[in-house]
């Protein structure tokens, strides 16, 4: 279930813990209830989100051919910046 | 060779973290402080728009509201700030293992040995400034110099989001022209005494006769002279050498005056629970209990006592505080405010000697109860589970004790002793004369 606070949308994420200790998101459930597969992870870096309000590890992901920023926040929740 | 020392200071720290988490408040004046409805609370930090309207740290919330009616107050979230403080230190540690926190939002870094790798103090400072902004969403001001005192001066010189380098070439222009009060450890009374000697700027202090300063301020006089001349040799302590948190405490002004021991016990339990829970959150035990009391007149006192076994158990902290209270308060008049504080903090995995009489099993049980209460409260709110005594007076026990956790005390520059090298410098001077 997603939860929205302003432009910050907390989402359910399926992720893999890799054997070397990495954490890789595989898919997410957006506000519309649909599950979106993450086709590729382009970049993993620490970043703040001024729009959504927060900071964490930012995964630049490719979903259906488009780039999204998925954040793993310090409180161990995942969020997306909403455009609207 | 000169050292290369940075002092990084996160600007309006608590307020900046709150601004990051409240993008809807962008541009509006904001102050972090206790609950304005319940007569207690002061401004802990304000953002720049609020400061511009005259809001200052330490102001009562109602005063702040008077100065700036459209200010937004947010209650402090210490855990969140500690998280950002830790993130910043993680980032600093990529540049050096010589980092020494000064309070929750400031840090000295000795990057002397990293200079060949990263290229120059200013370059490292700029990189840290840029990365903290990008990665944590906060701004820092960084001072760069060959000693800790001038580095700190530099971080105050231009802010927010700036780097100031104090070099052997420019310190007379930048540091010496500044008012004496801008020097670390020149407080109001020192400033006044200096002024009567005609010393208004740091340069005046630097060019004065150290013996004159010594005759007035004692040993501190020499130290001031050394600070002002950029001769301070105090090293930057290695990482994890000291804990950034000296003590965890909680104080409150109650909604009505406290009339007897029972009233006090209720408030002490309330405060102790929140102090203990905060200790557990941050994985500390404390070995010293402190109690602070102000009556409804002007009298206030502070007592502390070392306890046998370090603890983070609510009940133990409350009992020790209550003992301190009963021992030291004669009940001449009712009480307005009380604070409980634990210091002498150690990591909770720290091994300590249990005293002969403590019952290990019973303590473990108490600890588990506390943990269960923590988890209930984090899921269902503070009032979901309360001690029976809290129901005797819901006005008193309705205080939100967590709202005023701000007693994280900054470090003293001399807590590891005087490492300024002043004695040696003074001896050398005398040899030369
Ligand atoms: Mg600061």
Short mmCIF file of C-alpha atoms and ligand atoms in Angstrom, two decimals:
data_model
loop_
_atom_site.label_atom_id
_atom_site.label_comp_id
_atom_site.label_asym_id
_atom_site.label_seq_id
_atom_site.Cartn_x
_atom_site.Cartn_y
_atom_site.Cartn_z
CA UNK A 1 0.00 0.00 0.00
CA UNK A 2 1.33 3.39 -0.87
CA UNK A 3 1.20 6.46 1.32
CA UNK A 4 1.49 10.02 0.09
CA UNK A 5 2.86 13.04 1.96
CA UNK A 6 2.90 16.00 -0.41
CA UNK A 7 5.18 15.01 -3.27
CA UNK A 8 6.56 12.06 -1.34
CA UNK A 9 4.99 8.71 -2.07
CA UNK A 10 6.01 5.75 0.07
CA UNK A 11 5.65 2.54 -1.90
CA UNK A 12 5.86 -1.23 -1.46
CA UNK A 13 9.04 -2.58 -3.00
CA UNK A 14 10.28 -6.08 -3.71
CA UNK A 15 14.03 -6.19 -3.37
CA UNK A 16 16.93 -8.62 -3.33
CA UNK A 17 19.64 -8.75 -0.73
CA UNK A 18 22.67 -9.87 -2.67
CA UNK A 19 25.27 -12.21 -1.21
CA UNK A 20 27.77 -9.37 -0.99
CA UNK A 21 25.44 -7.26 1.14
CA UNK A 22 23.90 -5.13 -1.60
CA UNK A 23 20.25 -4.19 -1.78
CA UNK A 24 18.59 -4.10 -5.20
CA UNK A 25 14.96 -3.11 -5.80
CA UNK A 26 13.18 -5.37 -8.33
CA UNK A 27 9.67 -3.99 -8.56
CA UNK A 28 7.39 -1.46 -6.90
CA UNK A 29 3.68 -0.89 -6.45
CA UNK A 30 2.61 2.63 -7.48
CA UNK A 31 -0.39 4.56 -6.16
CA UNK A 32 -2.60 3.15 -8.92
CA UNK A 33 -2.13 -0.31 -7.42
CA UNK A 34 -0.15 -1.59 -10.39
CA UNK A 35 3.14 -3.36 -9.95
CA UNK A 36 5.99 -1.99 -12.06
CA UNK A 37 9.08 -4.05 -12.83
CA UNK A 38 12.45 -2.36 -12.53
CA UNK A 39 14.25 -3.32 -15.72
CA UNK A 40 17.61 -1.86 -14.89
CA UNK A 41 19.39 0.06 -12.14
CA UNK A 42 21.57 2.74 -13.65
CA UNK A 43 23.07 4.34 -10.60
CA UNK A 44 23.13 3.98 -6.82
CA UNK A 45 24.20 7.03 -4.84
CA UNK A 46 23.45 8.99 -1.71
CA UNK A 47 21.14 11.86 -2.46
CA UNK A 48 18.67 14.25 -0.88
CA UNK A 49 15.29 14.90 -2.42
CA UNK A 50 14.26 18.50 -1.98
CA UNK A 51 11.01 17.97 -3.81
CA UNK A 52 9.75 15.03 -1.77
CA UNK A 53 11.58 16.05 1.38
CA UNK A 54 14.09 13.55 2.69
CA UNK A 55 17.39 11.89 2.00
CA UNK A 56 18.71 8.42 1.49
CA UNK A 57 20.13 6.15 -1.15
CA UNK A 58 18.85 7.07 -4.57
CA UNK A 59 18.42 4.31 -7.14
CA UNK A 60 18.16 5.62 -10.68
CA UNK A 61 16.04 2.92 -12.30
CA UNK A 62 14.67 2.15 -15.72
CA UNK A 63 10.97 1.27 -15.66
CA UNK A 64 9.13 0.69 -18.95
CA UNK A 65 11.85 2.58 -20.77
CA UNK A 66 11.64 5.61 -18.51
CA UNK A 67 14.00 6.77 -15.78
CA UNK A 68 12.73 7.05 -12.20
CA UNK A 69 14.40 7.90 -8.89
CA UNK A 70 13.58 5.46 -6.13
CA UNK A 71 14.85 6.43 -2.66
CA UNK A 72 15.67 4.13 0.20
CA UNK A 73 15.30 6.43 3.16
CA UNK A 74 17.13 6.32 6.46
CA UNK A 75 13.95 5.06 8.14
CA UNK A 76 14.15 1.99 5.92
CA UNK A 77 11.16 2.93 3.77
CA UNK A 78 11.16 3.40 0.02
CA UNK A 79 9.75 6.50 -1.63
CA UNK A 80 9.31 8.07 -5.03
CA UNK A 81 9.14 11.74 -5.90
CA UNK A 82 5.77 12.46 -7.41
CA UNK A 83 5.64 14.79 -10.41
CA UNK A 84 2.16 15.98 -9.44
CA UNK B 1 54.96 21.78 8.35
CA UNK B 2 51.60 23.35 9.12
CA UNK B 3 48.62 21.11 9.70
CA UNK B 4 45.52 21.39 7.49
CA UNK B 5 42.45 21.53 9.68
CA UNK B 6 38.81 21.95 8.67
CA UNK B 7 35.92 22.91 10.88
CA UNK B 8 32.58 22.00 9.38
CA UNK B 9 29.43 23.49 10.86
CA UNK B 10 25.96 22.45 9.72
CA UNK B 11 23.94 25.66 9.41
CA UNK B 12 20.80 26.04 11.56
CA UNK B 13 21.05 22.30 11.92
CA UNK B 14 17.72 21.19 13.44
CA UNK B 15 15.78 23.74 11.42
CA UNK B 16 17.53 22.73 8.19
CA UNK B 17 16.67 19.08 8.71
CA UNK B 18 13.05 20.06 9.33
CA UNK B 19 13.05 22.26 6.21
CA UNK B 20 14.26 19.28 4.20
CA UNK B 21 11.39 17.18 5.53
CA UNK B 22 8.82 19.96 5.07
CA UNK B 23 9.26 21.11 1.48
CA UNK B 24 5.81 22.71 1.70
CA UNK B 25 7.27 25.28 4.12
CA UNK B 26 9.99 26.50 1.76
CA UNK B 27 10.78 30.17 2.32
CA UNK B 28 8.69 30.43 5.48
CA UNK B 29 10.10 31.26 8.90
CA UNK B 30 10.46 28.07 10.96
CA UNK B 31 11.61 27.39 14.50
CA UNK B 32 12.24 24.08 16.19
CA UNK B 33 11.02 24.06 19.80
CA UNK B 34 8.74 22.43 22.35
CA UNK B 35 4.98 22.42 22.41
CA UNK B 36 3.70 26.02 22.34
CA UNK B 37 0.31 25.09 23.88
CA UNK B 38 1.72 23.76 27.11
CA UNK B 39 3.61 26.79 28.46
CA UNK B 40 6.95 25.11 28.16
CA UNK B 41 9.40 25.27 25.33
CA UNK B 42 12.07 27.44 23.90
CA UNK B 43 13.44 27.93 20.41
CA UNK B 44 16.23 25.42 19.84
CA UNK B 45 17.07 26.50 16.29
CA UNK B 46 15.49 28.82 13.77
CA UNK B 47 15.96 28.97 10.02
CA UNK B 48 17.28 32.08 8.28
CA UNK B 49 13.89 33.67 7.45
CA UNK B 50 12.94 33.34 11.14
CA UNK B 51 16.27 34.74 12.31
CA UNK B 52 15.81 37.69 9.99
CA UNK B 53 12.57 38.49 11.82
CA UNK B 54 14.45 38.57 15.12
CA UNK B 55 13.91 35.05 16.41
CA UNK B 56 16.84 33.88 18.48
CA UNK B 57 17.88 30.56 19.95
CA UNK B 58 16.76 30.27 23.56
CA UNK B 59 13.74 32.55 23.20
CA UNK B 60 10.49 31.37 24.75
CA UNK B 61 8.06 30.27 22.06
CA UNK B 62 5.60 33.05 22.92
CA UNK B 63 8.35 35.64 22.49
CA UNK B 64 9.24 34.17 19.14
CA UNK B 65 5.60 34.35 18.10
CA UNK B 66 5.55 38.02 19.11
CA UNK B 67 8.65 38.78 17.06
CA UNK B 68 7.34 36.91 14.07
CA UNK B 69 3.62 36.06 14.07
CA UNK B 70 3.74 33.83 11.00
CA UNK B 71 6.50 31.59 12.33
CA UNK B 72 5.86 27.85 12.12
CA UNK B 73 6.90 25.85 15.19
CA UNK B 74 7.83 22.22 14.84
CA UNK B 75 8.62 19.96 17.79
CA UNK B 76 12.16 18.58 17.84
CA UNK B 77 12.88 15.10 16.49
CA UNK B 78 16.21 14.28 18.04
CA UNK B 79 16.47 10.83 16.48
CA UNK B 80 16.23 12.30 13.03
CA UNK B 81 18.91 14.92 13.77
CA UNK B 82 21.21 12.28 15.23
CA UNK B 83 20.80 10.28 12.05
CA UNK B 84 21.88 13.22 9.92
CA UNK B 85 24.74 13.95 12.28
CA UNK B 86 25.91 10.37 11.84
CA UNK B 87 25.54 10.59 8.05
CA UNK B 88 27.70 13.70 7.99
CA UNK B 89 30.37 12.01 10.05
CA UNK B 90 30.30 9.01 7.72
CA UNK B 91 30.95 11.39 4.86
CA UNK B 92 33.79 13.15 6.72
CA UNK B 93 35.37 9.78 7.44
CA UNK B 94 36.00 9.35 3.73
CA UNK B 95 38.57 12.12 4.06
CA UNK B 96 40.20 11.42 7.41
CA UNK B 97 40.02 9.31 10.53
CA UNK B 98 41.01 12.36 12.56
CA UNK B 99 37.60 13.85 13.16
CA UNK B 100 36.40 15.31 16.39
CA UNK B 101 32.77 16.30 16.87
CA UNK B 102 31.98 19.48 18.79
CA UNK B 103 28.34 19.16 19.66
CA UNK B 104 25.92 17.44 17.33
CA UNK B 105 26.41 19.67 14.28
CA UNK B 106 30.08 20.68 14.27
CA UNK B 107 33.23 18.74 13.57
CA UNK B 108 36.94 19.32 13.25
CA UNK B 109 38.82 17.33 10.63
CA UNK B 110 42.59 17.07 10.41
CA UNK B 111 43.12 16.36 6.70
CA UNK B 112 46.88 16.98 6.66
CA UNK B 113 47.67 13.48 5.42
CA UNK B 114 44.84 13.48 2.87
CA UNK B 115 46.05 16.61 1.11
CA UNK B 116 48.36 14.76 -1.31
CA UNK B 117 45.45 12.46 -2.17
CA UNK B 118 42.66 14.99 -2.59
CA UNK B 119 44.60 18.17 -3.27
CA UNK B 120 44.53 20.96 -0.72
CA UNK B 121 42.45 21.91 2.29
CA UNK B 122 40.19 24.28 0.39
CA UNK B 123 39.53 21.68 -2.28
CA UNK B 124 38.52 19.09 0.32
CA UNK B 125 36.36 21.68 2.09
CA UNK B 126 34.58 22.58 -1.16
CA UNK B 127 33.98 18.94 -1.91
CA UNK B 128 32.52 18.30 1.53
CA UNK B 129 30.30 21.37 1.22
CA UNK B 130 29.04 20.28 -2.19
CA UNK B 131 28.46 16.66 -1.20
CA UNK B 132 26.60 17.43 2.04
CA UNK B 133 24.26 19.66 0.06
CA UNK B 134 23.65 17.05 -2.60
CA UNK B 135 23.59 13.92 -0.47
CA UNK B 136 22.06 15.13 2.79
CA UNK B 137 20.16 18.17 1.53
CA UNK B 138 21.78 20.39 4.18
CA UNK B 139 24.24 23.25 4.03
CA UNK B 140 27.52 23.51 5.89
CA UNK B 141 30.00 26.29 6.31
CA UNK B 142 33.59 25.14 6.46
CA UNK B 143 36.64 26.90 7.83
CA UNK B 144 40.13 25.88 6.73
CA UNK B 145 43.24 26.79 8.67
CA UNK B 146 46.41 25.49 10.30
CA UNK B 147 44.87 25.38 13.78
CA UNK B 148 41.51 24.43 15.26
CA UNK B 149 40.68 27.89 16.59
CA UNK B 150 41.06 29.70 13.26
CA UNK B 151 39.31 26.85 11.43
CA UNK B 152 36.32 27.33 13.70
CA UNK B 153 36.51 31.07 13.18
CA UNK B 154 36.46 30.42 9.44
CA UNK B 155 33.30 28.33 9.59
CA UNK B 156 31.57 31.22 11.37
CA UNK B 157 32.95 33.87 9.06
CA UNK B 158 30.77 33.19 6.05
CA UNK B 159 27.63 31.11 6.19
CA UNK B 160 25.57 29.33 5.07
CA UNK B 161 27.01 27.11 2.37
CA UNK B 162 30.48 28.62 2.17
CA UNK B 163 34.16 27.90 2.61
CA UNK B 164 36.56 30.34 4.26
CA UNK B 165 40.26 29.74 4.34
CA UNK B 166 42.33 31.43 7.03
CA UNK B 167 45.95 31.46 5.89
CA UNK B 168 49.18 32.80 7.33
CA UNK B 169 48.79 35.55 4.73
CA UNK B 170 45.22 36.66 5.45
CA UNK B 171 44.62 36.00 9.16
CA UNK B 172 45.57 39.52 10.18
CA UNK B 173 42.88 40.87 7.86
CA UNK B 174 40.18 38.31 8.58
CA UNK B 175 40.69 37.20 12.17
CA UNK B 176 42.46 40.11 13.83
CA UNK B 177 39.90 42.68 12.76
CA UNK B 178 37.03 40.70 14.22
CA UNK B 179 35.64 41.53 17.67
CA UNK B 180 37.33 39.73 20.56
CA UNK B 181 34.05 37.96 21.33
CA UNK B 182 34.38 35.97 18.10
CA UNK B 183 37.25 34.04 19.65
CA UNK B 184 36.38 30.67 21.18
CA UNK B 185 36.04 31.04 24.97
CA UNK B 186 35.64 34.78 25.03
CA UNK B 187 32.31 35.05 26.79
CA UNK B 188 30.52 38.14 27.95
CA UNK B 189 32.52 38.74 31.12
CA UNK B 190 35.86 38.13 29.41
CA UNK B 191 34.85 40.48 26.62
CA UNK B 192 33.96 43.18 29.13
CA UNK B 193 37.27 42.85 30.96
CA UNK B 194 39.15 42.92 27.67
CA UNK B 195 37.23 46.05 26.67
CA UNK B 196 38.29 47.85 29.86
CA UNK B 197 41.89 47.14 28.80
CA UNK B 198 41.13 48.67 25.42
CA UNK B 199 41.21 45.31 23.68
CA UNK B 200 38.25 45.23 21.34
CA UNK B 201 39.45 43.02 18.51
CA UNK B 202 41.14 39.65 18.35
CA UNK B 203 44.17 41.50 16.99
CA UNK B 204 44.28 43.67 20.13
CA UNK B 205 44.44 40.49 22.20
CA UNK B 206 47.08 38.96 19.94
CA UNK B 207 49.34 42.03 20.09
CA UNK B 208 48.95 42.51 23.85
CA UNK B 209 51.43 41.48 26.50
CA UNK B 210 50.62 37.88 27.50
CA UNK B 211 51.81 38.65 31.04
CA UNK B 212 49.13 41.32 31.34
CA UNK B 213 46.48 38.82 30.23
CA UNK B 214 47.89 36.31 32.67
CA UNK B 215 47.67 38.74 35.56
CA UNK B 216 43.96 39.20 34.89
CA UNK B 217 42.69 35.85 33.62
CA UNK B 218 45.24 33.47 35.10
CA UNK B 219 46.31 30.60 32.89
CA UNK B 220 43.34 31.24 30.60
CA UNK B 221 45.03 34.59 29.77
CA UNK B 222 47.98 32.82 28.18
CA UNK B 223 45.61 30.51 26.34
CA UNK B 224 43.62 33.44 24.92
CA UNK B 225 46.83 35.02 23.70
CA UNK B 226 47.87 31.74 22.07
CA UNK B 227 44.42 31.34 20.46
CA UNK B 228 44.46 34.88 19.11
CA UNK B 229 47.90 34.37 17.56
CA UNK B 230 46.91 31.13 15.85
CA UNK B 231 49.43 29.22 17.92
CA UNK B 232 47.00 26.70 19.39
CA UNK B 233 48.44 23.22 18.99
CA UNK B 234 45.48 21.20 20.26
CA UNK B 235 45.29 18.08 18.10
CA UNK B 236 42.12 16.85 16.41
CA UNK B 237 41.19 13.68 18.25
CA UNK B 238 40.85 10.46 16.27
CA UNK B 239 37.41 9.28 15.24
CA UNK B 240 35.27 7.68 17.94
CA UNK B 241 37.66 9.06 20.52
CA UNK B 242 34.82 10.89 22.22
CA UNK B 243 31.14 10.45 22.02
CA UNK B 244 29.28 13.32 20.35
CA UNK B 245 26.62 13.07 23.03
CA UNK B 246 27.68 13.94 26.53
CA UNK B 247 24.40 13.48 28.25
CA UNK B 248 20.76 12.85 27.56
CA UNK B 249 18.23 14.71 29.59
CA UNK B 250 14.77 16.04 29.67
CA UNK B 251 13.31 18.99 31.43
CA UNK B 252 9.84 20.31 31.64
CA UNK B 253 7.82 23.16 33.02
CA UNK B 254 4.69 21.58 34.36
CA UNK B 255 1.17 22.83 33.55
CA UNK B 256 0.61 23.49 37.25
CA UNK B 257 3.00 23.93 40.17
CA UNK B 258 4.09 20.76 41.94
CA UNK B 259 2.95 20.69 45.56
CA UNK B 260 4.25 17.47 47.10
CA UNK B 261 6.44 14.42 46.63
CA UNK B 262 3.68 12.57 44.80
CA UNK B 263 3.41 15.29 42.16
CA UNK B 264 7.17 15.28 41.79
CA UNK B 265 7.30 11.50 41.54
CA UNK B 266 4.80 11.57 38.67
CA UNK B 267 6.83 14.09 36.71
CA UNK B 268 10.12 12.38 37.51
CA UNK B 269 8.78 9.06 36.28
CA UNK B 270 7.52 10.71 33.13
CA UNK B 271 10.89 12.34 32.48
CA UNK B 272 12.88 9.25 33.43
CA UNK B 273 10.89 7.10 31.04
CA UNK B 274 11.68 9.42 28.17
CA UNK B 275 15.35 9.76 29.14
CA UNK B 276 15.70 6.00 29.47
CA UNK B 277 13.95 5.39 26.20
CA UNK B 278 16.20 7.88 24.48
CA UNK B 279 19.26 6.20 25.98
CA UNK B 280 18.06 2.85 24.65
CA UNK B 281 17.29 4.33 21.22
CA UNK B 282 20.86 5.51 21.00
CA UNK B 283 22.38 2.43 22.62
CA UNK B 284 23.74 4.08 25.72
CA UNK B 285 23.82 3.39 29.40
CA UNK B 286 24.65 6.19 31.83
CA UNK B 287 26.43 6.05 35.17
CA UNK B 288 25.49 9.47 36.54
CA UNK B 289 22.04 10.76 37.36
CA UNK B 290 21.45 14.49 37.41
CA UNK B 291 18.45 16.37 38.72
CA UNK B 292 17.56 19.97 38.09
CA UNK B 293 14.81 21.76 40.01
CA UNK B 294 13.36 25.27 39.89
CA UNK B 295 10.82 26.40 42.45
CA UNK B 296 8.10 28.91 41.71
CA UNK B 297 10.29 31.70 43.03
CA UNK B 298 13.75 32.22 41.66
CA UNK B 299 15.56 29.40 43.39
CA UNK B 300 16.91 26.54 41.37
CA UNK B 301 19.48 23.85 41.98
CA UNK B 302 21.25 21.05 40.24
CA UNK B 303 22.51 17.85 41.85
CA UNK B 304 24.15 14.83 40.38
CA UNK B 305 25.25 11.51 41.67
CA UNK B 306 27.25 8.64 40.31
CA UNK B 307 25.36 5.38 40.54
CA UNK B 308 26.75 1.91 41.09
CA UNK B 309 25.65 0.24 37.89
CA UNK B 310 25.26 2.11 34.59
CA UNK B 311 21.68 1.92 33.41
CA UNK B 312 19.08 2.78 30.82
CA UNK B 313 16.16 1.34 32.78
CA UNK B 314 13.33 3.80 33.44
CA UNK B 315 12.55 2.63 36.93
CA UNK B 316 16.16 2.79 38.12
CA UNK B 317 16.65 6.30 36.74
CA UNK B 318 13.42 7.46 38.34
CA UNK B 319 14.32 5.98 41.73
CA UNK B 320 17.76 7.57 41.75
CA UNK B 321 16.31 10.93 40.71
CA UNK B 322 13.66 10.73 43.40
CA UNK B 323 16.32 9.98 46.04
CA UNK B 324 18.30 13.00 44.91
CA UNK B 325 15.18 15.09 45.13
CA UNK B 326 14.13 13.96 48.59
CA UNK B 327 17.64 14.46 49.84
CA UNK B 328 17.97 18.00 48.56
CA UNK B 329 14.60 19.70 48.43
CA UNK B 330 13.22 21.04 51.71
CA UNK B 331 9.72 21.86 50.33
CA UNK B 332 9.61 25.47 51.29
CA UNK B 333 7.64 26.45 48.20
CA UNK B 334 6.02 24.65 45.26
CA UNK B 335 8.03 23.69 42.21
CA UNK B 336 7.70 24.94 38.68
CA UNK B 337 10.15 22.90 36.60
CA UNK B 338 12.15 19.73 36.88
CA UNK B 339 14.75 18.09 34.69
CA UNK B 340 16.33 14.66 34.74
CA UNK B 341 19.61 13.96 33.01
CA UNK B 342 21.87 10.97 32.53
CA UNK B 343 25.55 11.51 31.84
CA UNK B 344 28.67 9.40 31.95
CA UNK B 345 27.42 7.63 28.85
CA UNK B 346 28.86 4.37 27.60
CA UNK B 347 27.79 2.18 24.70
CA UNK B 348 25.24 -0.33 25.96
CA UNK B 349 27.45 -3.25 25.10
CA UNK B 350 29.98 -1.75 27.50
CA UNK B 351 31.04 -4.27 30.15
CA UNK B 352 30.65 -3.05 33.67
CA UNK B 353 30.98 -4.47 37.10
CA UNK B 354 27.62 -5.25 38.62
CA UNK B 355 27.49 -4.33 42.24
CA UNK B 356 27.17 -7.10 44.74
CA UNK B 357 23.50 -6.61 45.47
CA UNK B 358 21.93 -6.05 42.09
CA UNK B 359 19.69 -8.81 40.90
CA UNK B 360 20.67 -9.54 37.32
CA UNK B 361 17.48 -11.41 36.48
CA UNK B 362 15.23 -8.69 37.85
CA UNK B 363 17.12 -6.04 35.93
CA UNK B 364 16.83 -7.99 32.74
CA UNK B 365 13.10 -8.26 33.28
CA UNK B 366 12.82 -4.51 33.85
CA UNK B 367 14.81 -3.90 30.71
CA UNK B 368 12.57 -6.17 28.66
CA UNK B 369 9.47 -4.45 30.00
CA UNK B 370 10.94 -1.11 28.94
CA UNK B 371 11.66 -2.44 25.46
CA UNK B 372 8.11 -3.77 25.16
CA UNK B 373 6.76 -0.37 26.21
CA UNK B 374 9.02 1.34 23.64
CA UNK B 375 7.67 -0.81 20.86
CA UNK B 376 4.03 -0.39 21.94
CA UNK B 377 4.48 3.36 22.08
CA UNK B 378 6.19 3.57 18.73
CA UNK B 379 3.24 1.75 17.18
CA UNK B 380 0.28 3.09 19.11
CA UNK B 381 1.47 6.36 20.62
CA UNK B 382 2.85 7.38 23.99
CA UNK B 383 -0.44 7.11 25.88
CA UNK B 384 -1.16 3.57 24.72
CA UNK B 385 0.56 2.23 27.82
CA UNK B 386 1.06 4.22 31.02
CA UNK B 387 2.12 3.54 34.56
CA UNK B 388 -0.79 3.38 37.02
CA UNK B 389 0.48 6.47 38.81
CA UNK B 390 -0.05 8.56 35.69
CA UNK B 391 -3.81 8.14 36.02
CA UNK B 392 -3.89 9.99 39.35
CA UNK B 393 -3.30 13.27 37.60
CA UNK B 394 -3.72 13.34 33.84
CA UNK B 395 -2.88 17.04 33.73
CA UNK B 396 0.61 16.42 35.04
CA UNK B 397 1.17 13.15 33.23
CA UNK B 398 -0.21 14.54 29.99
CA UNK B 399 3.00 16.49 29.49
CA UNK B 400 4.74 15.46 26.37
CA UNK B 401 8.09 14.75 27.91
CA UNK B 402 9.62 13.76 24.59
CA UNK B 403 8.97 17.15 23.09
CA UNK B 404 11.79 18.86 24.91
CA UNK B 405 14.69 16.54 24.37
CA UNK B 406 17.23 19.08 23.61
CA UNK B 407 19.72 18.71 26.36
CA UNK B 408 22.45 17.38 24.20
CA UNK B 409 25.37 19.23 25.58
CA UNK B 410 28.25 20.50 23.53
CA UNK B 411 31.75 19.49 24.32
CA UNK B 412 34.23 21.55 26.15
CA UNK B 413 37.39 22.36 24.25
CA UNK B 414 39.41 21.24 27.24
CA UNK B 415 37.65 18.04 28.13
CA UNK B 416 40.75 16.07 27.27
CA UNK B 417 42.86 18.50 29.26
CA UNK B 418 44.83 21.46 28.04
CA UNK B 419 46.50 20.37 24.83
CA UNK B 420 47.04 23.86 23.45
CA UNK B 421 50.81 23.77 23.96
CA UNK B 422 50.59 27.10 25.77
CA UNK B 423 53.14 26.21 28.45
CA UNK B 424 55.79 25.38 25.89
CA UNK B 425 55.06 28.47 23.86
CA UNK B 426 55.31 30.67 26.95
CA UNK B 427 58.58 29.03 28.02
CA UNK B 428 60.04 29.62 24.57
CA UNK B 429 58.99 33.25 24.65
CA UNK B 430 60.71 33.74 27.96
CA UNK B 431 63.89 32.11 26.66
CA UNK B 432 63.93 34.45 23.70
CA UNK B 433 63.44 37.56 25.77
MG1 LIG C 1 25.65 24.84 13.44
#
